[in-house]
mmCIF file of C-alpha atoms in Angstrom:
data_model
loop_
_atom_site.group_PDB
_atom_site.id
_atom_site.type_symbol
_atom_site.label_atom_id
_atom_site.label_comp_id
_atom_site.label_asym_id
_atom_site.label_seq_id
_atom_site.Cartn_x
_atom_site.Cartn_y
_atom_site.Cartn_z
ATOM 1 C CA UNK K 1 57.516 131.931 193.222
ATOM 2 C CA UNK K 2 55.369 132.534 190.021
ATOM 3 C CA UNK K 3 52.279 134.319 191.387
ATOM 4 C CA UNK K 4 49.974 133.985 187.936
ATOM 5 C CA UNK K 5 49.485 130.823 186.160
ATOM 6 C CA UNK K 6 47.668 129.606 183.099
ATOM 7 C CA UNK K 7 46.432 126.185 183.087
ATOM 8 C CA UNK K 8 45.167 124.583 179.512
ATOM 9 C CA UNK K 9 43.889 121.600 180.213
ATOM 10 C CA UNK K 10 40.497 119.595 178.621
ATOM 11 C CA UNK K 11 40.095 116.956 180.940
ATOM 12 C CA UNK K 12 38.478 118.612 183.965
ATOM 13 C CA UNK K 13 39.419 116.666 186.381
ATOM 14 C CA UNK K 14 42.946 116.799 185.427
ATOM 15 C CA UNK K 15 42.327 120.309 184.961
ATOM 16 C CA UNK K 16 41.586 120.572 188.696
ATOM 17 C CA UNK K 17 44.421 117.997 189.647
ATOM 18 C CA UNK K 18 46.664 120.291 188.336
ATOM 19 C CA UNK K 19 45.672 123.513 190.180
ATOM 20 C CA UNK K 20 44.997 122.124 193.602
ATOM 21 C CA UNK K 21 48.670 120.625 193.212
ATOM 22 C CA UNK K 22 50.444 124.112 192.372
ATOM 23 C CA UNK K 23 48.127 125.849 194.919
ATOM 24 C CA UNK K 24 48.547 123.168 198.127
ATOM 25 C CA UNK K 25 51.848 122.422 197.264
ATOM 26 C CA UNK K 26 53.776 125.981 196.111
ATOM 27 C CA UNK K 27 50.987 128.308 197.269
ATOM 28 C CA UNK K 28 50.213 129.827 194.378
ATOM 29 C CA UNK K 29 46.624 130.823 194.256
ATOM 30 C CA UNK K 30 46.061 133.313 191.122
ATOM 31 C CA UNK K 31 45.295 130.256 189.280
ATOM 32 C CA UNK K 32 43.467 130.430 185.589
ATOM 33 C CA UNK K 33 42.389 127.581 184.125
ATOM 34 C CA UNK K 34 40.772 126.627 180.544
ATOM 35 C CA UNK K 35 39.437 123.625 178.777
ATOM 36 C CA UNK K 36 40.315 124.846 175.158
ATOM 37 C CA UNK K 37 43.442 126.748 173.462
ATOM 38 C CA UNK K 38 41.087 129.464 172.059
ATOM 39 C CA UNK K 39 39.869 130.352 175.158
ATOM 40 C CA UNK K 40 43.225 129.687 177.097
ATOM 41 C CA UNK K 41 44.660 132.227 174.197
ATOM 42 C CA UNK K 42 41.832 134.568 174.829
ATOM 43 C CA UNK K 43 42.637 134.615 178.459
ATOM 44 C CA UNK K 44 46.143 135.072 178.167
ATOM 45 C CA UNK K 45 45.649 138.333 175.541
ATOM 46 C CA UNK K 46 43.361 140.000 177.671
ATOM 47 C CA UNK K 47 45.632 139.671 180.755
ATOM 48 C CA UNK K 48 48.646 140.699 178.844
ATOM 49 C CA UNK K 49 46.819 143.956 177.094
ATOM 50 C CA UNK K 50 45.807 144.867 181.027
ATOM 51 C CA UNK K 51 48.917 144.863 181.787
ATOM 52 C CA UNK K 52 48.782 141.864 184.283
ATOM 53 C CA UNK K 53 50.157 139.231 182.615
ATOM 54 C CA UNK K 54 50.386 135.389 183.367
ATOM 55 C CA UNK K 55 54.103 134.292 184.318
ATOM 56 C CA UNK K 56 53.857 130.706 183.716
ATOM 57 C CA UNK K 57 51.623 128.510 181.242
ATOM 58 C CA UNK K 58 50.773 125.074 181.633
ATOM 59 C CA UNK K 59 49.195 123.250 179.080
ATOM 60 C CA UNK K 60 48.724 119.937 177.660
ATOM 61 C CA UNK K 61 49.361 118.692 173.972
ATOM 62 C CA UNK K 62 46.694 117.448 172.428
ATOM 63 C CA UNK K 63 43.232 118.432 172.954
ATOM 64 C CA UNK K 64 39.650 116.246 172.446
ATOM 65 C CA UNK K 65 37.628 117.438 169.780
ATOM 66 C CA UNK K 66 33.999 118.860 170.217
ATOM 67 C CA UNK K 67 31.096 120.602 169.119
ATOM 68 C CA UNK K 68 32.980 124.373 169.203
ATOM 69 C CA UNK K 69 35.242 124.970 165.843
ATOM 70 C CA UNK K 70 38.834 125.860 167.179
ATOM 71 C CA UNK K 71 41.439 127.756 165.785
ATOM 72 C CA UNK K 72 44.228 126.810 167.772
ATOM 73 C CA UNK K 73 43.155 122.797 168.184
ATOM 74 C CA UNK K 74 46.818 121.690 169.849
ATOM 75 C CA UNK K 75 49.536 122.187 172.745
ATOM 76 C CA UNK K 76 51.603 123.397 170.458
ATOM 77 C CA UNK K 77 49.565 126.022 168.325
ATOM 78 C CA UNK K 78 48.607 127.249 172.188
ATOM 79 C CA UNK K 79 52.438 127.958 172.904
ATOM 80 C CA UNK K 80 53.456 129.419 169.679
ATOM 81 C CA UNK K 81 50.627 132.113 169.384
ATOM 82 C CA UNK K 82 51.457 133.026 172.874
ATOM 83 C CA UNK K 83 55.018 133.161 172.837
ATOM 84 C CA UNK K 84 54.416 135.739 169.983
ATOM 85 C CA UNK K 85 52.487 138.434 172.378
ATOM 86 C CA UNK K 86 55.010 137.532 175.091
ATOM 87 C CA UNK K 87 58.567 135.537 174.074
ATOM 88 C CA UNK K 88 59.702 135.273 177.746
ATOM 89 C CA UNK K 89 56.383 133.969 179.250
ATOM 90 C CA UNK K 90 57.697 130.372 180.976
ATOM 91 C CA UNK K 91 56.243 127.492 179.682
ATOM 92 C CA UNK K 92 55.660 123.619 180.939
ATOM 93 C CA UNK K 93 54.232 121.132 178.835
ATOM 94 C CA UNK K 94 51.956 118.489 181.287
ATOM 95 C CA UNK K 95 51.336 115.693 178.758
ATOM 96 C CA UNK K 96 50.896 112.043 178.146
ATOM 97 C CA UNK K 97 53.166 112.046 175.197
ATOM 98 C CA UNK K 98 56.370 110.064 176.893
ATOM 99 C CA UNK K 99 58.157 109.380 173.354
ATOM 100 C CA UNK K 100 62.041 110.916 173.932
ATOM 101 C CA UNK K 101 62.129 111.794 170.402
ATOM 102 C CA UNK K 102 59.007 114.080 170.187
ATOM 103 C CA UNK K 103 59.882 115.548 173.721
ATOM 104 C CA UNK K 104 63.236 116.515 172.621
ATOM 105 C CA UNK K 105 61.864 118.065 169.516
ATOM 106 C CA UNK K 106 59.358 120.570 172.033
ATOM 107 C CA UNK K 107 62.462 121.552 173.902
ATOM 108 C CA UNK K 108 64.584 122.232 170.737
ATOM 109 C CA UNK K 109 61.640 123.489 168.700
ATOM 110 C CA UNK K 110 59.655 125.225 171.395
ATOM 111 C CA UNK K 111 62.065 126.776 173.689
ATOM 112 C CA UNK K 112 59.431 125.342 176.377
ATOM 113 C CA UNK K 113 61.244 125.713 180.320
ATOM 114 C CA UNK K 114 59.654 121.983 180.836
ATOM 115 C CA UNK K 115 58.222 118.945 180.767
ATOM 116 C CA UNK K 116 56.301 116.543 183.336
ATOM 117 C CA UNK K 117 54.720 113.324 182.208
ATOM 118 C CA UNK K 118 51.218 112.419 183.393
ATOM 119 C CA UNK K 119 51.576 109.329 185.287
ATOM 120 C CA UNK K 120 52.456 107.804 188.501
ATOM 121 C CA UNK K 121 54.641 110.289 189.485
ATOM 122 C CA UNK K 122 52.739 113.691 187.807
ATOM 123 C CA UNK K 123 52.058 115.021 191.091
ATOM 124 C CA UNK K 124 55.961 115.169 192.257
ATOM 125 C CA UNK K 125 57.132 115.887 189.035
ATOM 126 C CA UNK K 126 54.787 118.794 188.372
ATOM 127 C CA UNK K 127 55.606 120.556 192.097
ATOM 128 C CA UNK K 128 59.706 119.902 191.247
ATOM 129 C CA UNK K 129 58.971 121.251 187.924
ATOM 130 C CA UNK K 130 57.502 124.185 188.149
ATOM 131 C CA UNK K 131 60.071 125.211 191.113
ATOM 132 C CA UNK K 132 63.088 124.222 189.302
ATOM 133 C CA UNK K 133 61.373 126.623 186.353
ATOM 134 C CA UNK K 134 60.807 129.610 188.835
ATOM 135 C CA UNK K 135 64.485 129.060 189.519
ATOM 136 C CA UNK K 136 65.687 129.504 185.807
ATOM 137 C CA UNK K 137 66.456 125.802 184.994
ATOM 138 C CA UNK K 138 65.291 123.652 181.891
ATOM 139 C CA UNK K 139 63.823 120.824 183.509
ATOM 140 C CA UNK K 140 63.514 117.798 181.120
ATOM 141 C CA UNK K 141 61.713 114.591 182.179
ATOM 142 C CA UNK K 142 63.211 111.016 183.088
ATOM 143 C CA UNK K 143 61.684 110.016 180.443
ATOM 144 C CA UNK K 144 64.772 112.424 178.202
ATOM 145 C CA UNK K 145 67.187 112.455 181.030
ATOM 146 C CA UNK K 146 67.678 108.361 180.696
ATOM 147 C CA UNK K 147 67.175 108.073 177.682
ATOM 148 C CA UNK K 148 70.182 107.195 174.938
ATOM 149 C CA UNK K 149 70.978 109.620 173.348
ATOM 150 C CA UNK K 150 71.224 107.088 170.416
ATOM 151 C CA UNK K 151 67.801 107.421 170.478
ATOM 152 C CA UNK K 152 67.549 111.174 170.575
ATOM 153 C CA UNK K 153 67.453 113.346 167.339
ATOM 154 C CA UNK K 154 69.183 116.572 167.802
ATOM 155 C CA UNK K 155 68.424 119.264 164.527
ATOM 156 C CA UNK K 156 69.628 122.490 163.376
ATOM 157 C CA UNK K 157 67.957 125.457 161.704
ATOM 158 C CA UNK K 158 69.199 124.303 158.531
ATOM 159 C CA UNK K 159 67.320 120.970 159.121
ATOM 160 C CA UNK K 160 64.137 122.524 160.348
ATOM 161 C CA UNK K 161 64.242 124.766 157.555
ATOM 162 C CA UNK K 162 64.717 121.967 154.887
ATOM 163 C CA UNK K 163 61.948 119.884 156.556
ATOM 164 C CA UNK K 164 59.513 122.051 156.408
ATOM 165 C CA UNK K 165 60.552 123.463 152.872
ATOM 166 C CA UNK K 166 59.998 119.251 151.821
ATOM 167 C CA UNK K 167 56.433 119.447 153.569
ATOM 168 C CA UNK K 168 55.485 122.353 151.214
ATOM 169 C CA UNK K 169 55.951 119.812 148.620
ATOM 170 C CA UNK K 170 59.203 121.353 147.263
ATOM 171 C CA UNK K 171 61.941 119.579 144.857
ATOM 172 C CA UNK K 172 65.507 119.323 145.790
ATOM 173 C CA UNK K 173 66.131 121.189 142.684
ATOM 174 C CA UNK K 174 63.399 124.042 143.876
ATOM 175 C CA UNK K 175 64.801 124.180 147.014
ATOM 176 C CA UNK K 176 68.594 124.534 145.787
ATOM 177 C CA UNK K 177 66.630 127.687 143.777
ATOM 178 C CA UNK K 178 65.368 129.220 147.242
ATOM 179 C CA UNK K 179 68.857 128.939 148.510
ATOM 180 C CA UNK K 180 70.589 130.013 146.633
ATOM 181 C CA UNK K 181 67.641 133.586 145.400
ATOM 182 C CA UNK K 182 67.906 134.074 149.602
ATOM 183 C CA UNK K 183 71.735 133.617 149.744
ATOM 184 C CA UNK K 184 71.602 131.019 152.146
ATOM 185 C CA UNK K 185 74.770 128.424 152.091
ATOM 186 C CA UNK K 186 75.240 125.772 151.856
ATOM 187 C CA UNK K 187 72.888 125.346 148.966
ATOM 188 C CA UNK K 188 74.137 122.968 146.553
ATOM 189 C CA UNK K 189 72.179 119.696 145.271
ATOM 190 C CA UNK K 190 74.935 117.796 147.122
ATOM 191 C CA UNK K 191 74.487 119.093 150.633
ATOM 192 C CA UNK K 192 70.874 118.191 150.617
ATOM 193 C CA UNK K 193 71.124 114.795 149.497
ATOM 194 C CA UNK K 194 73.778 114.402 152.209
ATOM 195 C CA UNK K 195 71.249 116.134 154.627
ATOM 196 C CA UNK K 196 68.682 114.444 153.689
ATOM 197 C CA UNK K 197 70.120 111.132 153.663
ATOM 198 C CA UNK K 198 70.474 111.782 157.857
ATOM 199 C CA UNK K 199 67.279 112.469 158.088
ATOM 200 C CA UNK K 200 66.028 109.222 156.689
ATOM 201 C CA UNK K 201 68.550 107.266 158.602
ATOM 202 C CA UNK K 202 67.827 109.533 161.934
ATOM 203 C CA UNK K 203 63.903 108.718 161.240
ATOM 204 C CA UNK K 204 63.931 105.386 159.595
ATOM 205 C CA UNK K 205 62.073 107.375 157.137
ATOM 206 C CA UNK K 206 61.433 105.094 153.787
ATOM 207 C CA UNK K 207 61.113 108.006 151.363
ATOM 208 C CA UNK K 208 60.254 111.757 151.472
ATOM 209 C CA UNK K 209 56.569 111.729 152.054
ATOM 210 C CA UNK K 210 57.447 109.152 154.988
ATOM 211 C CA UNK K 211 59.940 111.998 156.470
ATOM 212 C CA UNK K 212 57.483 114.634 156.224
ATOM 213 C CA UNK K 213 54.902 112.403 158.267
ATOM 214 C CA UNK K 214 56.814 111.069 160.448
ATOM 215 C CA UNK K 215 58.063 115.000 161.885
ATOM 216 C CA UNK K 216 54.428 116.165 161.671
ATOM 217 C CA UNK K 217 53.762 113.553 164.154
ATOM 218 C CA UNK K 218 56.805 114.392 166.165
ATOM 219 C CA UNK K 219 55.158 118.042 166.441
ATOM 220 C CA UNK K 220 58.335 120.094 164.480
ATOM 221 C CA UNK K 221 56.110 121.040 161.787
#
């Protein structure tokens, strides 16, 4: 079992839901904890530049807003700074957020190891979780698991990359340009108006600027 754990959290009490679970209920007891991403990062970098690094991270999404100026204000920003010091740290994402879509999107996007829910069944979930984790599974949620897949958008790099290319505010045209001065194919005018025209009908997205929000809020850009 994982014997050194992160746990981001700003909710105290959740905070300390979370560790007496993991501790009374896997025995872990080298148990860190942290009620902002800075300071969770901070943690983490020190740990891993002694040499004893953390195994597993647990961490919510989103994060209240206070007095102290943050740098890394999400879930998400938390788990991609990290993952940059150390790509194979494991990683479980303990949210609220219950949307399919946007969970599917963390997995695909992230590479996270898994996903619990906070609700009814959190506690169960988390314990199952993080063993299933330890074990070398991907452990996605109910809440993705019976799901329809109708209802689950599945990208590819070429879609990320186009998405995020239309967030910078680029043209079709421009980014036809980029394509084709990097030597990426497909990159003809064609190909992303077909693309494109997925995207909308995968998001119900009314127009461009609509697409663009509605991923941002999804968490892939």
């Amino acid at each position: 079992m994982f014997t050194k754990v992160l746990v981001a959290e700003d909710y105290e009490i959740a905070n300390q839901g979370i560790i007496k679970v993991i501790q009374e209920g896997l025995g872990i007891q080298n148990i860190h904890e942290s009620k902002y991403c800075d300071d969770a990062y901070l943690k983490f970098r020190k740990a891993f530049q002694e040499n004893e690094p953390f195994e597993l991270l647990i961490t919510d999404l989103s994060f209240k807003e206070d007095h102290k100026v943050q740098i890394r204000t999400s879930g998400i920003d938390l788990i991609q700074d990290i993952r940059k010091i150390q790509p194979n740290i494991n990683v479980i994402v303990y949210s609220q957020e219950s949307r399919p879509d946007k969970i599917n999107m963390l997995f695909q996007k992230l590479d996270i190891n898994g996903y619990v829910c906070k609700g009814q069944n959190a506690v169960r979930e988390l314990v199952s979780c993080v063993q299933g984790v330890f074990r070398g599974d991907t452990v996605l949620p109910p809440e993705v698991t019976e799901a329809s897949t109708d209802n689950i958008v599945n990208l590819d790099d070429f879609d990320i990359m186009l998405l995020e290319e239309l967030s910078q505010g680029l043209t079709k045209k421009e980014i036809v340009q980029k394509l084709k001065k990097l030597k990426i194919t497909p990159n003809s005018e064609s190909t992303i108006d077909k693309k494109l025209s997925k995207l909308f009908d995968d998001f119900k997205a009314k127009n461009t600027t609509h697409l663009v929000a509605i991923v941002k809020d999804l968490g892939l850009l």
